[in-house]
mmCIF file of C-alpha atoms and ligand atoms in Angstrom:
data_model
loop_
_atom_site.group_PDB
_atom_site.id
_atom_site.type_symbol
_atom_site.label_atom_id
_atom_site.label_comp_id
_atom_site.label_asym_id
_atom_site.label_seq_id
_atom_site.Cartn_x
_atom_site.Cartn_y
_atom_site.Cartn_z
ATOM 1 C CA MET A 300 83.924 103.976 -141.962
ATOM 2 C CA ALA A 301 80.296 103.297 -141.154
ATOM 3 C CA ARG A 302 77.167 102.104 -142.922
ATOM 4 C CA ILE A 303 74.509 104.770 -142.630
ATOM 5 C CA GLY A 304 70.826 104.556 -143.547
ATOM 6 C CA VAL A 305 68.923 107.578 -144.866
ATOM 7 C CA LEU A 306 65.169 108.054 -145.172
ATOM 8 C CA THR A 307 62.769 110.825 -146.157
ATOM 9 C CA GLY A 308 59.436 110.733 -144.323
ATOM 10 C CA GLY A 309 56.128 112.609 -144.391
ATOM 11 C CA GLY A 310 55.040 114.969 -147.156
ATOM 12 C CA ASP A 311 57.656 115.612 -149.819
ATOM 13 C CA CYS A 312 59.347 118.969 -149.949
ATOM 14 C CA PRO A 313 61.608 120.876 -152.366
ATOM 15 C CA GLY A 314 65.216 120.347 -151.267
ATOM 16 C CA LEU A 315 65.020 116.703 -150.163
ATOM 17 C CA ASN A 316 67.315 115.624 -152.983
ATOM 18 C CA ALA A 317 69.802 118.359 -152.125
ATOM 19 C CA VAL A 318 70.002 116.986 -148.553
ATOM 20 C CA ILE A 319 70.552 113.444 -149.857
ATOM 21 C CA ARG A 320 73.263 114.685 -152.235
ATOM 22 C CA GLY A 321 74.956 116.597 -149.395
ATOM 23 C CA ILE A 322 74.962 113.521 -147.158
ATOM 24 C CA VAL A 323 76.395 111.329 -149.905
ATOM 25 C CA ARG A 324 79.035 113.763 -151.152
ATOM 26 C CA LYS A 325 80.450 114.453 -147.720
ATOM 27 C CA GLY A 326 79.752 111.018 -146.249
ATOM 28 C CA ALA A 327 80.847 108.712 -149.049
ATOM 29 C CA LEU A 328 83.397 110.780 -150.906
ATOM 30 C CA HIS A 329 85.086 112.639 -148.048
ATOM 31 C CA GLN A 330 84.503 110.420 -145.030
ATOM 32 C CA GLY A 331 84.454 106.963 -146.623
ATOM 33 C CA HIS A 332 81.018 105.921 -145.318
ATOM 34 C CA GLU A 333 78.579 103.668 -147.128
ATOM 35 C CA ILE A 334 75.201 105.345 -147.534
ATOM 36 C CA ILE A 335 72.051 103.245 -147.920
ATOM 37 C CA GLY A 336 68.718 104.853 -148.775
ATOM 38 C CA PHE A 337 65.438 103.438 -147.448
ATOM 39 C CA ARG A 338 62.609 103.659 -149.943
ATOM 40 C CA ASP A 339 59.348 105.373 -148.943
ATOM 41 C CA GLY A 340 60.225 106.523 -145.436
ATOM 42 C CA TRP A 341 59.699 104.215 -142.456
ATOM 43 C CA ALA A 342 57.999 101.687 -144.759
ATOM 44 C CA GLY A 343 61.406 101.021 -146.333
ATOM 45 C CA VAL A 344 62.956 100.391 -142.918
ATOM 46 C CA ARG A 345 60.207 97.926 -142.067
ATOM 47 C CA ASP A 346 60.367 96.178 -145.461
ATOM 48 C CA ARG A 347 64.190 96.326 -145.865
ATOM 49 C CA ASN A 348 63.540 98.138 -149.116
ATOM 50 C CA THR A 349 66.851 99.837 -149.815
ATOM 51 C CA VAL A 350 68.872 101.499 -152.518
ATOM 52 C CA GLU A 351 72.586 102.219 -152.483
ATOM 53 C CA LEU A 352 73.321 105.935 -152.560
ATOM 54 C CA THR A 353 76.593 106.819 -154.235
ATOM 55 C CA SER A 354 78.045 109.863 -155.957
ATOM 56 C CA GLU A 355 76.894 108.296 -159.225
ATOM 57 C CA THR A 356 73.308 107.542 -158.176
ATOM 58 C CA THR A 357 72.909 111.002 -156.646
ATOM 59 C CA ALA A 358 74.416 112.984 -159.521
ATOM 60 C CA GLY A 359 72.210 115.613 -161.156
ATOM 61 C CA ILE A 360 69.580 115.724 -158.414
ATOM 62 C CA LEU A 361 70.407 119.023 -156.691
ATOM 63 C CA HIS A 362 67.755 121.023 -158.525
ATOM 64 C CA ARG A 363 65.117 118.287 -158.677
ATOM 65 C CA GLY A 364 61.935 118.442 -156.611
ATOM 66 C CA GLY A 365 60.544 115.476 -154.647
ATOM 67 C CA THR A 366 62.786 112.748 -153.278
ATOM 68 C CA ILE A 367 64.616 110.116 -155.315
ATOM 69 C CA ILE A 368 64.130 107.563 -152.522
ATOM 70 C CA GLY A 369 60.401 108.165 -152.131
ATOM 71 C CA THR A 370 58.458 109.038 -149.008
ATOM 72 C CA SER A 371 55.349 107.991 -147.102
ATOM 73 C CA ARG A 372 53.438 108.785 -143.958
ATOM 74 C CA THR A 373 53.957 105.249 -142.604
ATOM 75 C CA ASN A 374 53.793 105.274 -138.802
ATOM 76 C CA LEU A 375 55.590 102.242 -137.297
ATOM 77 C CA PHE A 376 54.025 102.959 -133.900
ATOM 78 C CA LYS A 377 50.434 103.018 -135.169
ATOM 79 C CA ASP A 378 47.915 101.215 -132.964
ATOM 80 C CA GLY A 379 50.481 100.564 -130.236
ATOM 81 C CA ALA A 380 52.936 98.641 -132.478
ATOM 82 C CA ASP A 381 56.540 98.262 -131.285
ATOM 83 C CA GLY A 382 58.174 100.462 -133.900
ATOM 84 C CA THR A 383 61.492 100.476 -132.057
ATOM 85 C CA ALA A 384 61.873 96.708 -132.436
ATOM 86 C CA VAL A 385 61.071 96.970 -136.143
ATOM 87 C CA VAL A 386 63.781 99.610 -136.656
ATOM 88 C CA ARG A 387 66.340 97.852 -134.451
ATOM 89 C CA ASP A 388 65.898 94.530 -136.274
ATOM 90 C CA SER A 389 66.140 96.160 -139.661
ATOM 91 C CA LEU A 390 69.277 98.159 -138.829
ATOM 92 C CA SER A 391 70.968 95.136 -137.341
ATOM 93 C CA GLU A 392 70.011 92.832 -140.232
ATOM 94 C CA LEU A 393 71.290 95.369 -142.761
ATOM 95 C CA GLU A 394 74.384 96.011 -140.615
ATOM 96 C CA LEU A 395 73.719 99.725 -140.410
ATOM 97 C CA ASP A 396 75.471 101.784 -137.723
ATOM 98 C CA ALA A 397 73.206 104.825 -137.755
ATOM 99 C CA LEU A 398 70.209 106.438 -139.390
ATOM 100 C CA ILE A 399 69.570 109.918 -140.773
ATOM 101 C CA ALA A 400 65.857 110.779 -140.774
ATOM 102 C CA ILE A 401 64.810 113.720 -142.929
ATOM 103 C CA GLY A 402 61.330 114.829 -141.982
ATOM 104 C CA GLY A 403 58.892 117.044 -140.154
ATOM 105 C CA GLU A 404 57.203 116.762 -136.761
ATOM 106 C CA ASP A 405 55.952 113.182 -137.265
ATOM 107 C CA THR A 406 59.153 111.678 -138.728
ATOM 108 C CA LEU A 407 61.359 113.483 -136.230
ATOM 109 C CA GLY A 408 58.942 112.588 -133.429
ATOM 110 C CA VAL A 409 59.584 108.952 -134.284
ATOM 111 C CA ALA A 410 63.343 109.679 -134.477
ATOM 112 C CA GLY A 411 63.160 111.192 -130.965
ATOM 113 C CA LYS A 412 61.334 108.128 -129.652
ATOM 114 C CA LEU A 413 63.991 105.844 -131.184
ATOM 115 C CA THR A 414 66.761 107.944 -129.638
ATOM 116 C CA ARG A 415 65.276 107.420 -126.178
ATOM 117 C CA GLU A 416 65.461 103.681 -126.896
ATOM 118 C CA GLY A 417 69.146 103.922 -127.792
ATOM 119 C CA VAL A 418 68.885 103.859 -131.590
ATOM 120 C CA ARG A 419 71.523 106.054 -133.224
ATOM 121 C CA VAL A 420 69.623 108.684 -135.190
ATOM 122 C CA VAL A 421 70.280 112.188 -136.510
ATOM 123 C CA GLY A 422 67.411 114.337 -137.835
ATOM 124 C CA VAL A 423 67.121 116.911 -140.617
ATOM 125 C CA PRO A 424 64.241 119.452 -140.436
ATOM 126 C CA LYS A 425 61.983 119.307 -143.481
ATOM 127 C CA THR A 426 58.618 120.941 -143.982
ATOM 128 C CA ILE A 427 57.239 123.626 -146.230
ATOM 129 C CA ASP A 428 55.109 124.666 -143.231
ATOM 130 C CA ASN A 429 58.209 125.948 -141.344
ATOM 131 C CA ASP A 430 56.630 124.923 -138.036
ATOM 132 C CA LEU A 431 59.482 122.920 -136.477
ATOM 133 C CA SER A 432 61.087 124.328 -133.350
ATOM 134 C CA GLY A 433 64.812 124.489 -132.792
ATOM 135 C CA THR A 434 65.562 125.889 -136.242
ATOM 136 C CA ASP A 435 64.973 129.377 -137.588
ATOM 137 C CA VAL A 436 63.851 127.939 -140.929
ATOM 138 C CA THR A 437 63.117 124.528 -142.425
ATOM 139 C CA PHE A 438 64.121 123.836 -146.017
ATOM 140 C CA GLY A 439 61.256 123.859 -148.528
ATOM 141 C CA PHE A 440 59.543 126.813 -146.869
ATOM 142 C CA HIS A 441 61.247 129.404 -149.026
ATOM 143 C CA THR A 442 60.217 127.585 -152.229
ATOM 144 C CA ALA A 443 56.603 127.237 -151.086
ATOM 145 C CA VAL A 444 56.457 130.944 -150.234
ATOM 146 C CA GLN A 445 57.816 131.847 -153.655
ATOM 147 C CA ILE A 446 55.242 129.658 -155.417
ATOM 148 C CA ALA A 447 52.408 131.115 -153.317
ATOM 149 C CA THR A 448 53.655 134.674 -153.905
ATOM 150 C CA ASP A 449 53.776 134.107 -157.662
ATOM 151 C CA ALA A 450 50.163 132.897 -157.474
ATOM 152 C CA VAL A 451 49.061 135.948 -155.479
ATOM 153 C CA ASP A 452 50.776 138.222 -158.023
ATOM 154 C CA ARG A 453 48.942 136.521 -160.871
ATOM 155 C CA LEU A 454 45.594 136.644 -159.082
ATOM 156 C CA HIS A 455 45.973 140.400 -158.573
ATOM 157 C CA SER A 456 45.554 141.265 -162.237
ATOM 158 C CA THR A 457 42.536 139.052 -162.800
ATOM 159 C CA ALA A 458 40.970 140.246 -159.520
ATOM 160 C CA GLU A 459 41.373 143.859 -160.607
ATOM 161 C CA SER A 460 40.067 143.240 -164.129
ATOM 162 C CA HIS A 461 36.880 141.604 -162.825
ATOM 163 C CA SER A 462 36.420 143.648 -159.620
ATOM 164 C CA ARG A 463 36.474 140.462 -157.582
ATOM 165 C CA VAL A 464 37.540 139.201 -154.208
ATOM 166 C CA MET A 465 40.117 136.438 -154.676
ATOM 167 C CA ILE A 466 40.717 133.853 -151.974
ATOM 168 C CA VAL A 467 44.020 131.957 -152.096
ATOM 169 C CA GLU A 468 44.316 128.906 -149.869
ATOM 170 C CA VAL A 469 47.882 127.906 -149.051
ATOM 171 C CA MET A 470 49.314 125.056 -146.981
ATOM 172 C CA GLY A 471 49.944 125.459 -143.272
ATOM 173 C CA ARG A 472 48.274 122.933 -141.049
ATOM 174 C CA HIS A 473 49.056 124.356 -137.617
ATOM 175 C CA ALA A 474 51.093 127.441 -138.429
ATOM 176 C CA GLY A 475 50.458 130.338 -140.774
ATOM 177 C CA TRP A 476 54.030 130.958 -141.932
ATOM 178 C CA ILE A 477 53.359 130.415 -145.653
ATOM 179 C CA ALA A 478 50.201 132.548 -145.589
ATOM 180 C CA ALA A 479 51.877 135.347 -143.649
ATOM 181 C CA TYR A 480 55.013 135.442 -145.804
ATOM 182 C CA ALA A 481 53.246 135.053 -149.156
ATOM 183 C CA GLY A 482 50.514 137.456 -148.020
ATOM 184 C CA LEU A 483 53.031 140.089 -147.021
ATOM 185 C CA ALA A 484 55.134 139.552 -150.149
ATOM 186 C CA GLY A 485 52.078 139.619 -152.412
ATOM 187 C CA GLY A 486 50.288 142.557 -150.769
ATOM 188 C CA ALA A 487 47.274 140.628 -149.422
ATOM 189 C CA ASP A 488 44.417 142.618 -147.926
ATOM 190 C CA VAL A 489 43.465 139.919 -145.415
ATOM 191 C CA ILE A 490 45.603 137.025 -144.103
ATOM 192 C CA LEU A 491 43.957 134.216 -142.146
ATOM 193 C CA VAL A 492 46.161 131.850 -140.117
ATOM 194 C CA PRO A 493 45.541 128.921 -137.752
ATOM 195 C CA GLU A 494 47.018 130.834 -134.809
ATOM 196 C CA ARG A 495 44.224 133.439 -134.985
ATOM 197 C CA PRO A 496 40.675 132.109 -135.327
ATOM 198 C CA PHE A 497 38.745 134.610 -137.438
ATOM 199 C CA GLN A 498 35.292 136.160 -137.297
ATOM 200 C CA ILE A 499 33.759 136.001 -140.744
ATOM 201 C CA ASP A 500 31.848 139.239 -140.026
ATOM 202 C CA GLU A 501 35.104 141.072 -139.360
ATOM 203 C CA VAL A 502 36.663 139.727 -142.542
ATOM 204 C CA CYS A 503 33.651 140.923 -144.542
ATOM 205 C CA ALA A 504 33.585 144.309 -142.788
ATOM 206 C CA SER A 505 37.237 144.845 -143.611
ATOM 207 C CA LEU A 506 36.645 144.023 -147.286
ATOM 208 C CA GLN A 507 33.621 146.337 -147.356
ATOM 209 C CA ARG A 508 35.677 149.209 -145.880
ATOM 210 C CA ARG A 509 38.341 148.667 -148.489
ATOM 211 C CA HIS A 510 35.860 148.647 -151.359
ATOM 212 C CA ALA A 511 34.047 151.704 -149.915
ATOM 213 C CA SER A 512 37.347 153.567 -150.021
ATOM 214 C CA GLY A 513 37.477 153.130 -153.787
ATOM 215 C CA ARG A 514 39.293 149.838 -154.362
ATOM 216 C CA ASN A 515 37.460 147.433 -156.656
ATOM 217 C CA PHE A 516 39.156 144.167 -155.704
ATOM 218 C CA SER A 517 40.691 142.342 -152.734
ATOM 219 C CA ILE A 518 43.056 139.456 -152.095
ATOM 220 C CA VAL A 519 42.549 137.148 -149.115
ATOM 221 C CA VAL A 520 45.306 134.631 -148.314
ATOM 222 C CA ALA A 521 44.216 131.825 -145.978
ATOM 223 C CA SER A 522 46.158 128.942 -144.462
ATOM 224 C CA GLU A 523 44.445 125.595 -144.955
ATOM 225 C CA GLY A 524 44.411 125.295 -141.152
ATOM 226 C CA ALA A 525 42.777 128.703 -140.531
ATOM 227 C CA GLU A 526 39.603 128.333 -138.530
ATOM 228 C CA PRO A 527 36.517 130.375 -137.891
ATOM 229 C CA ALA A 528 36.166 131.468 -134.266
ATOM 230 C CA GLU A 529 34.131 129.214 -132.037
ATOM 231 C CA GLY A 530 30.421 129.626 -132.267
ATOM 232 C CA SER A 531 30.407 130.748 -135.903
ATOM 233 C CA GLY A 532 28.860 127.432 -136.938
ATOM 234 C CA LEU A 533 31.121 127.280 -140.001
ATOM 235 C CA VAL A 534 32.821 123.918 -140.561
ATOM 236 C CA THR A 535 35.787 123.403 -142.893
ATOM 237 C CA ALA A 536 37.776 120.179 -142.333
ATOM 238 C CA SER A 537 36.779 116.737 -143.578
ATOM 239 C CA GLY A 538 36.736 113.855 -141.077
ATOM 240 C CA GLU A 539 39.454 111.882 -142.892
ATOM 241 C CA LEU A 540 42.596 111.023 -140.860
ATOM 242 C CA ASP A 541 46.126 110.130 -141.982
ATOM 243 C CA ALA A 542 48.438 107.515 -140.339
ATOM 244 C CA PHE A 543 49.474 110.020 -137.677
ATOM 245 C CA GLY A 544 45.864 110.915 -136.893
ATOM 246 C CA HIS A 545 45.883 114.306 -138.635
ATOM 247 C CA VAL A 546 42.664 115.482 -140.220
ATOM 248 C CA ARG A 547 42.914 115.955 -143.964
ATOM 249 C CA LEU A 548 42.606 119.683 -144.582
ATOM 250 C CA GLY A 549 41.684 121.735 -147.603
ATOM 251 C CA GLY A 550 38.429 123.575 -147.996
ATOM 252 C CA ILE A 551 38.598 126.793 -146.029
ATOM 253 C CA ALA A 552 38.719 128.726 -149.329
ATOM 254 C CA LEU A 553 35.472 127.170 -150.489
ATOM 255 C CA MET A 554 33.713 128.245 -147.327
ATOM 256 C CA LEU A 555 35.202 131.749 -147.547
ATOM 257 C CA GLU A 556 34.149 132.126 -151.183
ATOM 258 C CA ARG A 557 30.573 131.213 -150.337
ATOM 259 C CA GLU A 558 30.297 133.283 -147.167
ATOM 260 C CA ILE A 559 32.041 136.417 -148.440
ATOM 261 C CA GLU A 560 29.990 136.560 -151.617
ATOM 262 C CA ALA A 561 26.747 135.963 -149.709
ATOM 263 C CA ARG A 562 27.495 138.505 -146.979
ATOM 264 C CA THR A 563 29.063 141.319 -149.031
ATOM 265 C CA GLY A 564 27.605 140.851 -152.500
ATOM 266 C CA PHE A 565 31.134 141.081 -153.959
ATOM 267 C CA GLU A 566 31.812 138.575 -156.687
ATOM 268 C CA THR A 567 34.293 136.119 -155.144
ATOM 269 C CA ARG A 568 36.512 133.347 -156.500
ATOM 270 C CA MET A 569 38.803 130.946 -154.731
ATOM 271 C CA THR A 570 42.035 129.129 -155.655
ATOM 272 C CA ILE A 571 43.442 126.229 -153.642
ATOM 273 C CA LEU A 572 47.173 125.987 -154.361
ATOM 274 C CA GLY A 573 47.530 122.599 -152.667
ATOM 275 C CA HIS A 574 50.428 120.380 -153.659
ATOM 276 C CA VAL A 575 51.666 122.791 -156.320
ATOM 277 C CA GLN A 576 53.451 124.397 -153.354
ATOM 278 C CA ARG A 577 55.414 121.221 -152.659
ATOM 279 C CA GLY A 578 56.285 120.328 -156.241
ATOM 280 C CA GLY A 579 59.092 121.267 -158.567
ATOM 281 C CA SER A 580 62.516 122.737 -158.228
ATOM 282 C CA PRO A 581 63.708 124.252 -154.942
ATOM 283 C CA THR A 582 64.768 127.902 -154.888
ATOM 284 C CA ALA A 583 68.493 128.675 -154.673
ATOM 285 C CA TYR A 584 68.015 129.497 -150.984
ATOM 286 C CA ASP A 585 66.493 126.065 -150.281
ATOM 287 C CA ARG A 586 69.166 124.254 -152.308
ATOM 288 C CA VAL A 587 71.850 125.915 -150.232
ATOM 289 C CA LEU A 588 70.092 125.370 -146.894
ATOM 290 C CA ALA A 589 69.274 121.743 -147.701
ATOM 291 C CA THR A 590 72.841 121.070 -148.820
ATOM 292 C CA ARG A 591 74.197 122.596 -145.604
ATOM 293 C CA PHE A 592 71.773 120.464 -143.574
ATOM 294 C CA GLY A 593 72.888 117.311 -145.414
ATOM 295 C CA VAL A 594 76.556 118.005 -144.794
ATOM 296 C CA GLY A 595 75.788 118.961 -141.172
ATOM 297 C CA ALA A 596 73.859 115.729 -140.611
ATOM 298 C CA ILE A 597 76.623 113.451 -141.847
ATOM 299 C CA ASP A 598 79.130 115.408 -139.761
ATOM 300 C CA ALA A 599 76.954 114.782 -136.684
ATOM 301 C CA VAL A 600 76.915 111.047 -137.456
ATOM 302 C CA SER A 601 80.691 111.011 -137.962
ATOM 303 C CA ASP A 602 81.094 112.796 -134.613
ATOM 304 C CA GLY A 603 78.845 110.214 -132.945
ATOM 305 C CA ASP A 604 76.518 113.074 -131.906
ATOM 306 C CA PHE A 605 73.203 111.188 -131.988
ATOM 307 C CA GLY A 606 69.739 112.266 -130.870
ATOM 308 C CA LYS A 607 70.324 115.606 -132.563
ATOM 309 C CA MET A 608 68.719 117.547 -135.371
ATOM 310 C CA VAL A 609 70.729 119.925 -137.543
ATOM 311 C CA ALA A 610 69.270 123.426 -137.448
ATOM 312 C CA LEU A 611 69.762 126.941 -138.745
ATOM 313 C CA ARG A 612 70.348 129.599 -136.096
ATOM 314 C CA GLY A 613 71.033 132.990 -137.603
ATOM 315 C CA THR A 614 73.437 132.071 -140.377
ATOM 316 C CA ASP A 615 75.000 129.079 -138.603
ATOM 317 C CA ILE A 616 74.239 125.374 -138.882
ATOM 318 C CA VAL A 617 74.012 124.027 -135.338
ATOM 319 C CA ARG A 618 72.783 120.851 -133.609
ATOM 320 C CA VAL A 619 69.794 120.811 -131.265
ATOM 321 C CA THR A 620 68.265 117.856 -129.463
ATOM 322 C CA LEU A 621 65.426 116.052 -131.214
ATOM 323 C CA GLU A 622 63.329 116.716 -128.118
ATOM 324 C CA GLU A 623 63.764 120.440 -128.544
ATOM 325 C CA ALA A 624 62.834 120.144 -132.201
ATOM 326 C CA VAL A 625 59.566 118.282 -131.728
ATOM 327 C CA GLY A 626 58.543 119.386 -128.232
ATOM 328 C CA GLU A 627 56.413 122.256 -129.382
ATOM 329 C CA LEU A 628 55.420 123.561 -132.801
ATOM 330 C CA LYS A 629 56.940 126.852 -133.905
ATOM 331 C CA LEU A 630 53.939 129.088 -134.455
ATOM 332 C CA LEU A 631 53.854 132.388 -136.271
ATOM 333 C CA ASP A 632 55.192 135.149 -134.071
ATOM 334 C CA ASP A 633 53.011 138.122 -133.198
ATOM 335 C CA GLU A 634 55.552 140.678 -134.314
ATOM 336 C CA PHE A 635 55.703 139.253 -137.806
ATOM 337 C CA PHE A 636 51.916 139.164 -138.093
ATOM 338 C CA ALA A 637 51.660 142.728 -136.796
ATOM 339 C CA THR A 638 53.870 143.873 -139.673
ATOM 340 C CA ALA A 639 51.671 142.049 -142.197
ATOM 341 C CA GLU A 640 48.588 143.642 -140.593
ATOM 342 C CA VAL A 641 49.886 147.149 -141.330
ATOM 343 C CA PHE A 642 48.957 146.489 -144.968
ATOM 344 C CA PHE A 643 45.510 144.976 -144.431
ATOM 345 C CA GLY A 644 42.424 146.577 -145.968
HETATM 346 O O1 F6P B 140 52.990 118.872 -143.490
HETATM 347 C C1 F6P B 140 53.154 119.456 -144.705
HETATM 348 C C2 F6P B 140 51.872 119.524 -145.456
HETATM 349 O O2 F6P B 140 52.224 120.090 -146.684
HETATM 350 C C3 F6P B 140 50.736 120.281 -144.782
HETATM 351 O O3 F6P B 140 50.771 121.654 -144.948
HETATM 352 C C4 F6P B 140 49.523 119.663 -145.425
HETATM 353 O O4 F6P B 140 48.406 119.764 -144.587
HETATM 354 C C5 F6P B 140 49.930 118.240 -145.598
HETATM 355 O O5 F6P B 140 51.323 118.241 -145.728
HETATM 356 C C6 F6P B 140 49.282 117.568 -146.785
HETATM 357 O O6 F6P B 140 49.617 116.224 -146.757
HETATM 358 P P1 F6P B 140 49.315 115.144 -147.883
HETATM 359 O O7 F6P B 140 50.351 115.326 -148.956
HETATM 360 O O8 F6P B 140 49.458 113.851 -147.193
HETATM 361 O O9 F6P B 140 47.963 115.437 -148.407
#
């Protein structure tokens, strides 16, 4: 029997509670471990802010969005701080044997750093952006795609009624997975992703061709991280940074609305989906994946297999090293985008 800490870090994501429930059910009920939740990500580790996670306290949470233990973007290594010492002291004071960190590139990056310092950590891949390497899919992605697809479907009828161009901005900081999947599923006419800087003239020309061929409306799906090609002079991001030094995004749709309407004369409207994509109940697919990840993570701890992240490969849950997971972002693959492109215009 061991005492195991659990935290959720970074942006929240549908399925976090299903992971927690999976860890607790298998860990406490079947393996006899004690599971302690840290509140608000790494902040809870620093502040010894904990909550006991039992079958009772985690009952009825499978379908609930968000995270019952809270999350934050707290970075214990900010400004050169010794985050490892903070974590070590906290784990030893609370008599914890290991830690399960559920998070994306930043949280798992910290987990990888701790592993190199000998802290016993297992990671679980979370992000609606689906941009973590080492796993075919992250949980939360499927739900975000479904929400974005529903939005694109709804925008279709109003676009058609008003003969408008509709811009839909979805999340996706570095990778265009949500835009590409929701765009393909929703029949978008243009999809803009961070991996492919766009020329605004080409976007407008493509919309003009489409409208010249008799269509009266268009749907453009853009990742928040999509960028105009260099030299276009069009700026989208604000200068604001988060604790990990990421620029706060959101605004590409506004620029596209203005530029497309001015350059084509087509009446244009934009919708920024924002955090709607991260809220609410996870899809059945994400509940299942998150549950499997939770069970896989506690199994890794019980096996003493630290420094690993649970991952989906094909239909199997496997373990990969945290280094592999955070070494490089998983960007949209060309083949997938080429399929989406078949339906452009
Ligand atoms: O990393 C996931 C993500 O949803 C990104 O797509 C987005 O840029 C970011 O989180 C938003 O973060 P916050 O909730 O801190 O505004």
